[in-house]
Amino acid sequence: MRAESLKGHLDGMILAVVGAAPAHGYAVIDELKRRSAGAFDLPEGTVYPALHRLEADGLLASSWATAGGRKRRVYRLTRRGRSALTRRRREWADFSHAVEGVLA
Amino acid sequence: MRAESLKGHLDGMILAVVGAAPAHGYAVIDELKRRSAGAFDLPEGTVYPALHRLEADGLLASSWATAGGRKRRVYRLTRRGRSALTRRRREWADFSHAVEGVLA
DNA sequence: CCTCATACCTCGTCATACTAGGCATCGGGT
DNA sequence: ACCCGATGCCTAGTATGACGAGGTATGAGG
């Protein structure tokens, strides 16, 4: 998978994953990989900064939890994140439709 | 249209446009706009560097032509460009399928 | 003439994915 | 007892690519 292809689309996908169920960073990475059938096997250096960015933008909120002696930062969607997700899905639909119109 | 969304996808679209018929820069911009129903109305500062990049990579070749007293650089696909286009279309199909799997 | 559309170009900026490192805990294998 | 892999978090720096802003030149129309 070309690295640049992802640009601008990762945030929406993270919102979709966290929107389905609150999750911590590692779980987000796993879920992105699972939902994409292995296509998106992203390094932590990609996902963690994106999570921080989304939280800074007020689209995600986080809290610490402990599971099996390990600390996890669990993210959930904020109300603004929910509407951002809706907008992102629509933008993806428009974008992919436009690309297909050109590539066809 | 979010600027970053385009990243990594523009090259394939330019190859598709030029692959349909040789074209000069302005015509590529017009055709991208037309095929995308106005979604991709790209500035010259985006398209010209992309054309140069593709030519430097050997995927496009150019020659000067004159039409109505104006000089145009007309691009055509090279053989390598043709196979790159095929590859890019497949990559787009894989990518969009993966994104839809995540967003759904 | 003067402006607009056509037609080309380049330089600097910005956003963002990734590389490469760092830290800590836990379980399993030797 | 010890090491290592997986889990789990983090950050600083790099590379890439789309874009904004600026430049040049020609031809047509008012």
Coordinates of N, CA and C (backbone and C1' of nucleotides) in Angstrom, one line a residue, chain D residues 5-16:
Chain D
dG5 P 12.7 -12.0 20.1 O5' 11.2 -12.0 19.7 C5' 10.4 -13.2 20.0 C4' 9.1 -12.9 20.6 C3' 8.3 -11.7 19.8 O3' 7.1 -12.3 19.3 C1' 8.3 -11.4 22.2
dA6 P 6.2 -11.3 18.4 O5' 5.1 -10.8 19.4 C5' 4.3 -11.8 20.1 C4' 3.4 -11.1 21.1 C3' 2.7 -9.9 20.6 O3' 1.3 -10.0 21.0 C1' 3.9 -9.2 22.5
dT7 P 0.3 -8.9 20.5 O5' 0.2 -7.9 21.7 C5' -0.3 -8.3 23.0 C4' 0.0 -7.3 24.1 C3' -0.8 -6.0 23.8 O3' -1.6 -5.7 25.0 C1' 1.5 -5.6 24.5
dG8 P -2.8 -4.7 24.8 O5' -2.2 -3.3 24.8 C5' -2.0 -2.6 26.0 C4' -1.0 -1.5 25.8 C3' -1.2 -0.4 24.7 O3' -2.1 0.6 25.1 C1' 1.1 -0.8 25.3
dC9 P -2.4 1.9 24.2 O5' -1.1 2.8 24.5 C5' -1.1 3.6 25.7 C4' 0.3 4.2 25.9 C3' 0.6 5.4 24.9 O3' 0.0 6.6 25.4 C1' 2.5 4.0 25.3
dC10 P -0.1 7.8 24.4 O5' 1.4 8.2 24.1 C5' 2.2 8.8 25.2 C4' 3.6 8.9 24.7 C3' 3.8 9.9 23.5 O3' 3.8 11.2 24.0 C1' 5.3 8.0 23.4
dT11 P 3.8 12.4 22.9 O5' 5.3 12.6 22.4 C5' 6.4 12.3 23.3 C4' 7.7 12.5 22.5 C3' 7.6 13.6 21.5 O3' 8.9 14.3 21.6 C1' 8.2 11.5 20.4
dA12 P 9.0 15.7 20.9 O5' 10.3 15.5 19.9 C5' 11.4 14.8 20.4 C4' 12.3 14.5 19.2 C3' 12.4 15.7 18.2 O3' 13.7 15.8 17.7 C1' 11.5 13.8 17.1
dG13 P 14.1 17.0 16.7 O5' 14.2 16.3 15.3 C5' 15.1 15.2 15.1 C4' 14.8 14.5 13.9 C3' 14.8 15.3 12.6 O3' 15.7 14.8 11.6 C1' 12.8 14.0 12.7
dT14 P 16.0 15.5 10.3 O5' 15.2 14.7 9.2 C5' 15.4 13.2 9.2 C4' 14.5 12.6 8.2 C3' 14.5 13.4 6.8 O3' 14.7 12.5 5.8 C1' 12.3 13.1 7.6
dA15 P 15.0 13.0 4.3 O5' 13.7 12.5 3.5 C5' 13.1 11.3 3.8 C4' 11.8 11.2 3.2 C3' 11.7 11.9 1.8 O3' 11.1 11.0 0.9 C1' 10.0 12.7 3.2
dT16 P 11.1 11.4 -0.7 O5' 9.5 11.5 -1.1 C5' 8.6 10.7 -0.3 C4' 7.3 11.4 -0.3 C3' 7.0 12.1 -1.6 O3' 5.9 11.5 -2.2 C1' 6.4 13.5 0.2

